[in-house]
Amino acid sequence: LETLEMQFAGANNPCWIITKFENLKINQFENGTASSNLQIDTFSNQLIEPTNELVELKGDKMPIGIHDRMNPFENHTHQLQKGDAIYLMSDGYEDQFGGPNRKKFLSKNLKNLIIANCQLTMTKQKELLETTINEWIGSGEQIDDITVMGIKISEK
């Protein structure tokens, strides 16, 4: 808690960290040019600074339990900043079938949903995630456990 250094080791699933753009380190810029985090508005030729950035710490392609190939899990460290939000999840949300074509929800859609709503309180985000997945499932059935955990680092 004093250093805000986080350690993560994952089995198959990632850890997503959403940080405010102003919390990003200056080393995001290489050779004096902006990284892909910055965009130019081609109409006004003005620099557009996104308000949030998603950092993904990938989990190892290995289950938690006993497996034929048991390699050590990679331990990732990440320096958190005040105001960051951490998201951990099972694969249940992204693997859930539903929608108009009975397809999987997909990781990219979950990621976009979280990024678009990370400014909400954690309670509101929980409600939004529940409403979204229930509407996605519709008259179908939930096929797996669904776990999404969000942790917000206090700005105080």
XYZ file of N, CA and C in Angstrom:
468
model
N 0.814 -1.208 0.000
C 0.000 0.000 0.000
C 0.852 1.265 0.000
N 2.019 1.193 0.603
C 2.880 2.377 0.661
C 3.510 2.690 -0.688
N 3.930 1.658 -1.435
C 4.628 1.880 -2.705
C 3.691 1.829 -3.911
N 2.506 1.243 -3.739
C 1.536 1.017 -4.818
C 2.115 0.147 -5.940
N 3.101 -0.686 -5.604
C 3.613 -1.638 -6.586
C 2.734 -2.883 -6.531
N 2.249 -3.288 -7.698
C 1.371 -4.434 -7.795
C 2.131 -5.594 -8.426
N 1.849 -6.798 -7.969
C 2.384 -8.006 -8.580
C 1.208 -8.832 -9.067
N 1.363 -9.449 -10.237
C 0.301 -10.247 -10.826
C 0.888 -11.459 -11.526
N 0.303 -12.608 -11.257
C 0.577 -13.834 -12.001
C -0.785 -14.430 -12.316
N -1.032 -14.742 -13.577
C -2.354 -15.201 -13.967
C -2.334 -16.513 -14.720
N -3.436 -17.256 -14.576
C -3.627 -18.509 -15.298
C -4.664 -18.266 -16.391
N -4.205 -18.141 -17.618
C -5.036 -17.965 -18.814
C -5.678 -16.591 -18.973
N -6.006 -15.918 -17.910
C -6.712 -14.632 -18.016
C -5.804 -13.467 -17.641
N -6.037 -12.304 -18.253
C -5.182 -11.146 -17.997
C -5.645 -10.330 -16.797
N -4.849 -9.352 -16.475
C -5.207 -8.300 -15.533
C -5.208 -7.015 -16.345
N -6.296 -6.258 -16.272
C -6.377 -4.972 -16.969
C -6.262 -3.862 -15.946
N -5.438 -2.892 -16.255
C -5.273 -1.722 -15.393
C -5.620 -0.496 -16.219
N -6.544 0.289 -15.726
C -6.890 1.526 -16.405
C -6.299 2.663 -15.594
N -5.470 3.442 -16.259
C -4.804 4.557 -15.610
C -5.175 5.842 -16.342
N -5.239 6.926 -15.607
C -5.495 8.219 -16.240
C -4.293 8.584 -17.094
N -4.529 9.256 -18.190
C -3.451 9.587 -19.110
C -2.341 10.361 -18.415
N -2.697 11.277 -17.504
C -1.657 12.078 -16.860
C -0.784 11.235 -15.933
N -1.214 10.009 -15.588
C -0.399 9.128 -14.761
C 0.641 8.360 -15.562
N 0.527 8.365 -16.888
C 1.486 7.635 -17.704
C 2.866 8.260 -17.588
N 3.859 7.421 -17.608
C 5.235 7.898 -17.474
C 5.712 8.552 -18.762
N 6.680 9.437 -18.647
C 7.221 10.150 -19.793
C 7.894 9.178 -20.769
N 8.289 7.977 -20.298
C 8.934 7.024 -21.199
C 7.956 6.401 -22.187
N 6.703 6.829 -22.163
C 5.753 6.413 -23.190
C 6.102 7.080 -24.520
N 6.992 8.053 -24.503
C 7.365 8.783 -25.696
C 8.781 8.381 -26.087
N 8.967 8.063 -27.355
C 10.270 7.603 -27.818
C 10.788 8.534 -28.911
N 12.068 8.828 -28.869
C 12.733 9.637 -29.896
C 12.041 10.982 -30.124
N 11.454 11.539 -29.067
C 10.819 12.847 -29.186
C 9.466 12.828 -29.874
N 8.979 11.654 -30.258
C 7.674 11.583 -30.909
C 6.678 10.904 -29.984
N 5.420 11.251 -30.130
C 4.383 10.686 -29.283
C 4.139 9.233 -29.655
N 3.835 8.440 -28.644
C 3.478 7.049 -28.922
C 2.066 7.008 -29.485
N 1.576 5.799 -29.757
C 0.239 5.645 -30.319
C -0.850 6.045 -29.343
N -0.486 6.380 -28.101
C -1.477 6.840 -27.138
C -2.032 8.210 -27.517
N -1.296 8.949 -28.302
C -1.723 10.281 -28.711
C -2.177 10.248 -30.153
N -3.167 11.069 -30.459
C -3.671 11.145 -31.814
C -3.753 12.606 -32.231
N -3.698 12.840 -33.524
C -3.847 14.185 -34.076
C -5.232 14.298 -34.709
N -5.961 15.328 -34.325
C -7.242 15.626 -34.971
C -6.900 16.213 -36.333
N -7.191 15.470 -37.391
C -6.772 15.892 -38.726
C -7.504 17.146 -39.199
N -8.661 17.433 -38.615
C -9.404 18.625 -39.014
C -8.750 19.895 -38.457
N -8.424 19.872 -37.159
C -7.858 21.066 -36.522
C -6.350 20.986 -36.344
N -5.750 19.829 -36.665
C -4.321 19.596 -36.468
C -3.914 19.773 -35.004
N -4.853 19.520 -34.086
C -4.596 19.622 -32.657
C -4.298 18.235 -32.092
N -3.482 18.198 -31.050
C -3.170 16.964 -30.360
C -4.369 16.557 -29.504
N -4.805 15.317 -29.619
C -5.893 14.799 -28.803
C -5.282 13.895 -27.754
N -5.508 14.195 -26.494
C -4.989 13.355 -25.423
C -6.117 12.518 -24.850
N -6.017 11.192 -24.944
C -7.053 10.365 -24.334
C -7.022 10.524 -22.820
N -8.158 10.321 -22.183
C -8.220 10.496 -20.737
C -7.807 9.242 -19.987
N -7.903 8.091 -20.604
C -7.559 6.842 -19.937
C -6.756 5.941 -20.865
N -5.950 5.083 -20.255
C -5.129 4.130 -20.989
C -5.297 2.772 -20.327
N -5.453 1.721 -21.127
C -5.560 0.377 -20.588
C -4.224 -0.336 -20.742
N -3.724 -0.851 -19.633
C -2.508 -1.654 -19.610
C -2.950 -3.090 -19.373
N -2.480 -4.014 -20.189
C -2.848 -5.415 -20.038
C -1.639 -6.229 -19.601
N -1.777 -6.908 -18.467
C -0.770 -7.859 -18.007
C -1.315 -9.234 -18.353
N -0.652 -9.934 -19.241
C -1.167 -11.212 -19.741
C -0.892 -12.342 -18.759
N -1.881 -13.208 -18.637
C -1.704 -14.420 -17.845
C -1.014 -15.480 -18.677
N -0.436 -16.466 -18.016
C 0.213 -17.575 -18.707
C -0.843 -18.521 -19.275
N -0.534 -19.151 -20.405
C -1.419 -20.131 -21.037
C -1.263 -21.458 -20.299
N -1.784 -21.464 -19.084
C -1.632 -22.634 -18.229
C -2.723 -22.584 -17.153
N -3.313 -23.724 -16.817
C -4.339 -23.713 -15.773
C -3.722 -23.625 -14.380
N -4.573 -23.377 -13.397
C -4.113 -23.288 -12.012
C -3.764 -24.674 -11.471
N -4.571 -25.679 -11.794
C -4.399 -27.025 -11.232
C -3.271 -27.809 -11.862
N -3.248 -29.101 -11.571
C -2.233 -30.010 -12.104
C -2.408 -30.122 -13.623
N -1.294 -30.055 -14.337
C -1.328 -30.069 -15.797
C -0.125 -30.860 -16.289
N -0.190 -31.352 -17.524
C 0.921 -32.117 -18.092
C 2.229 -31.330 -18.060
N 2.148 -30.061 -18.421
C 3.328 -29.190 -18.457
C 3.158 -28.142 -17.361
N 3.963 -28.230 -16.329
C 3.848 -27.319 -15.185
C 5.054 -26.390 -15.122
N 5.002 -25.292 -15.857
C 6.053 -24.283 -15.805
C 5.723 -23.269 -14.717
N 6.707 -22.579 -14.194
C 6.411 -21.531 -13.212
C 5.616 -20.402 -13.883
N 4.717 -19.798 -13.133
C 3.972 -18.655 -13.641
C 4.879 -17.433 -13.672
N 4.714 -16.613 -14.712
C 5.475 -15.368 -14.805
C 4.877 -14.353 -13.838
N 5.719 -13.727 -13.050
C 5.271 -12.713 -12.099
C 5.490 -11.332 -12.721
N 4.403 -10.610 -12.938
C 4.473 -9.264 -13.498
C 4.422 -8.251 -12.361
N 5.196 -7.198 -12.472
C 5.067 -6.088 -11.526
C 4.610 -4.862 -12.308
N 3.828 -4.031 -11.639
C 3.319 -2.809 -12.274
C 3.222 -1.730 -11.207
N 3.706 -0.552 -11.538
C 3.627 0.574 -10.615
C 2.269 1.252 -10.769
N 1.426 1.094 -9.768
C 0.111 1.735 -9.792
C 0.232 3.201 -9.415
N -0.770 3.963 -9.806
C -0.875 5.374 -9.460
C -2.214 5.579 -8.758
N -2.318 6.611 -7.968
C -3.598 6.933 -7.337
C -4.625 7.195 -8.431
N -5.808 6.603 -8.260
C -6.863 6.760 -9.250
C -6.936 5.624 -10.260
N -5.923 4.740 -10.287
C -5.952 3.606 -11.207
C -7.060 2.633 -10.811
N -7.508 1.845 -11.774
C -8.486 0.792 -11.517
C -7.940 -0.518 -12.088
N -8.093 -1.590 -11.314
C -7.594 -2.912 -11.682
C -8.798 -3.813 -11.925
N -8.759 -4.582 -13.012
C -9.849 -5.495 -13.340
C -9.287 -6.898 -13.566
N -9.865 -7.862 -12.860
C -9.537 -9.273 -13.017
C -10.832 -9.993 -13.348
N -10.744 -11.012 -14.207
C -11.972 -11.699 -14.594
C -11.715 -13.139 -14.974
N -12.771 -13.937 -14.861
C -12.738 -15.290 -15.423
C -13.100 -15.146 -16.900
N -13.092 -16.237 -17.629
C -13.444 -16.160 -19.045
C -14.955 -16.267 -19.278
N -15.733 -16.332 -18.211
C -17.168 -16.533 -18.335
C -17.914 -15.422 -19.058
N -17.556 -14.164 -18.800
C -18.249 -13.038 -19.423
C -18.003 -13.050 -20.933
N -16.755 -13.120 -21.326
C -16.401 -13.051 -22.756
C -16.832 -14.287 -23.531
N -16.941 -15.441 -22.874
C -17.336 -16.683 -23.547
C -18.851 -16.894 -23.598
N -19.611 -15.986 -22.968
C -21.065 -16.155 -22.896
C -21.709 -15.938 -24.263
N -22.533 -16.883 -24.667
C -23.268 -16.765 -25.923
C -24.502 -15.892 -25.721
N -24.834 -15.135 -26.764
C -26.032 -14.304 -26.702
C -26.074 -13.330 -27.858
N -26.807 -12.253 -27.652
C -26.959 -11.253 -28.703
C -27.860 -11.768 -29.811
N -28.059 -10.969 -30.837
C -28.984 -11.345 -31.906
C -28.550 -12.579 -32.701
N -27.251 -12.862 -32.751
C -26.763 -14.003 -33.543
C -26.249 -15.156 -32.688
N -26.511 -15.102 -31.373
C -26.089 -16.156 -30.435
C -24.586 -16.421 -30.528
N -23.801 -15.335 -30.572
C -22.334 -15.412 -30.632
C -21.757 -15.152 -29.239
N -20.447 -15.371 -29.096
C -19.770 -15.058 -27.839
C -19.675 -13.544 -27.664
N -19.671 -13.085 -26.404
C -19.552 -11.659 -26.108
C -18.177 -11.129 -26.528
N -17.138 -11.872 -26.313
C -15.743 -11.602 -26.693
C -15.024 -10.635 -25.750
N -13.737 -10.874 -25.599
C -12.867 -10.078 -24.744
C -12.807 -8.619 -25.184
N -12.728 -8.383 -26.501
C -12.620 -6.995 -26.987
C -13.857 -6.179 -26.611
N -15.032 -6.806 -26.598
C -16.253 -6.085 -26.219
C -16.290 -5.799 -24.721
N -15.809 -6.749 -23.911
C -15.724 -6.522 -22.469
C -14.727 -5.408 -22.175
N -13.587 -5.445 -22.861
C -12.570 -4.405 -22.679
C -13.139 -3.030 -23.036
N -13.826 -2.931 -24.172
C -14.426 -1.655 -24.581
C -15.488 -1.188 -23.601
N -16.277 -2.110 -23.068
C -17.311 -1.768 -22.094
C -16.684 -1.194 -20.824
N -15.608 -1.812 -20.364
C -14.933 -1.340 -19.149
C -14.265 0.007 -19.393
N -13.566 0.160 -20.505
C -12.896 1.435 -20.801
C -13.918 2.570 -20.902
N -15.028 2.310 -21.568
C -16.039 3.347 -21.783
C -16.734 3.767 -20.490
N -16.681 2.929 -19.456
C -17.433 3.215 -18.238
C -16.580 3.252 -16.980
N -15.263 3.284 -17.116
C -14.378 3.233 -15.952
C -14.471 4.471 -15.069
N -15.050 5.556 -15.585
C -15.173 6.771 -14.781
C -16.336 6.663 -13.786
N -17.226 5.679 -13.975
C -18.348 5.476 -13.063
C -17.857 4.876 -11.751
N -18.676 4.980 -10.712
C -18.326 4.320 -9.457
C -18.305 2.818 -9.687
N -17.622 2.101 -8.821
C -17.567 0.647 -8.955
C -18.964 0.039 -8.844
N -19.816 0.590 -8.003
C -21.185 0.095 -7.875
C -21.946 0.248 -9.185
N -21.810 1.401 -9.835
C -22.482 1.633 -11.122
C -21.907 0.721 -12.205
N -20.593 0.509 -12.182
C -19.981 -0.395 -13.157
C -20.512 -1.812 -12.981
N -20.655 -2.257 -11.726
C -21.203 -3.585 -11.451
C -22.613 -3.704 -12.024
N -23.432 -2.704 -11.773
C -24.807 -2.715 -12.281
C -24.822 -2.759 -13.811
N -23.946 -1.983 -14.444
C -23.866 -1.946 -15.903
C -23.414 -3.298 -16.474
N -22.403 -3.915 -15.842
C -21.930 -5.223 -16.284
C -23.036 -6.275 -16.150
N -23.773 -6.239 -15.044
C -24.870 -7.197 -14.840
C -25.979 -6.992 -15.865
N -26.388 -5.743 -16.082
C -27.443 -5.439 -17.047
C -27.026 -5.855 -18.450
N -25.787 -5.527 -18.821
C -25.288 -5.838 -20.161
C -25.276 -7.336 -20.419
N -24.751 -8.114 -19.469
C -24.657 -9.560 -19.708
C -26.046 -10.194 -19.690
N -26.943 -9.704 -18.825
C -28.304 -10.253 -18.805
C -29.031 -9.963 -20.108
N -28.861 -8.769 -20.652
C -29.470 -8.439 -21.947
C -28.829 -9.265 -23.061
N -27.519 -9.510 -22.969
C -26.805 -10.298 -23.964
C -27.318 -11.749 -23.976
N -27.478 -12.328 -22.778
C -27.964 -13.705 -22.671
C -29.406 -13.797 -23.156
N -30.215 -12.797 -22.840
C -31.611 -12.792 -23.262
C -32.349 -14.015 -22.769
N -32.982 -14.750 -23.675
C -33.738 -15.950 -23.307
C -32.847 -17.188 -23.247
N -31.560 -17.020 -23.519
C -30.626 -18.144 -23.452
C -30.269 -18.480 -22.016
N -29.254 -19.313 -21.852
C -28.812 -19.719 -20.526
C -27.362 -19.313 -20.299
N -27.039 -19.021 -19.045
C -25.657 -18.756 -18.675
C -24.900 -20.069 -18.765
N -23.759 -20.073 -19.481
C -23.056 -21.327 -19.754
C -21.890 -21.609 -18.803
N -21.455 -20.611 -18.032
C -20.268 -20.779 -17.194
C -20.365 -19.790 -16.041
N -19.465 -19.957 -15.074
C -19.397 -18.955 -14.015
C -18.910 -17.642 -14.621
N -19.384 -16.527 -14.083
C -18.967 -15.206 -14.562
C -18.453 -14.417 -13.364
N -17.179 -14.072 -13.421
C -16.566 -13.283 -12.362
C -15.829 -12.106 -12.977
N -16.154 -10.912 -12.523
C -15.406 -9.703 -12.872
C -15.186 -8.966 -11.562
N -13.921 -8.670 -11.261
C -13.598 -7.950 -10.032
C -12.875 -6.669 -10.393
N -13.363 -5.561 -9.872
C -12.713 -4.271 -10.082
C -12.265 -3.679 -8.763
N -11.069 -3.117 -8.756
C -10.517 -2.476 -7.569
C -10.054 -1.086 -7.973
N -10.520 -0.079 -7.270
C -10.129 1.311 -7.555
C -9.137 1.757 -6.488
N -8.001 2.300 -6.935
C -6.996 2.824 -6.014
C -7.425 4.239 -5.628
N -7.577 4.471 -4.342
C -8.046 5.764 -3.853
C -7.135 6.886 -4.331
N -7.740 8.014 -4.659
C -6.954 9.174 -5.108
C -6.438 9.999 -3.932
N -6.773 9.604 -2.719
C -6.332 10.361 -1.523
C -4.925 9.996 -1.140
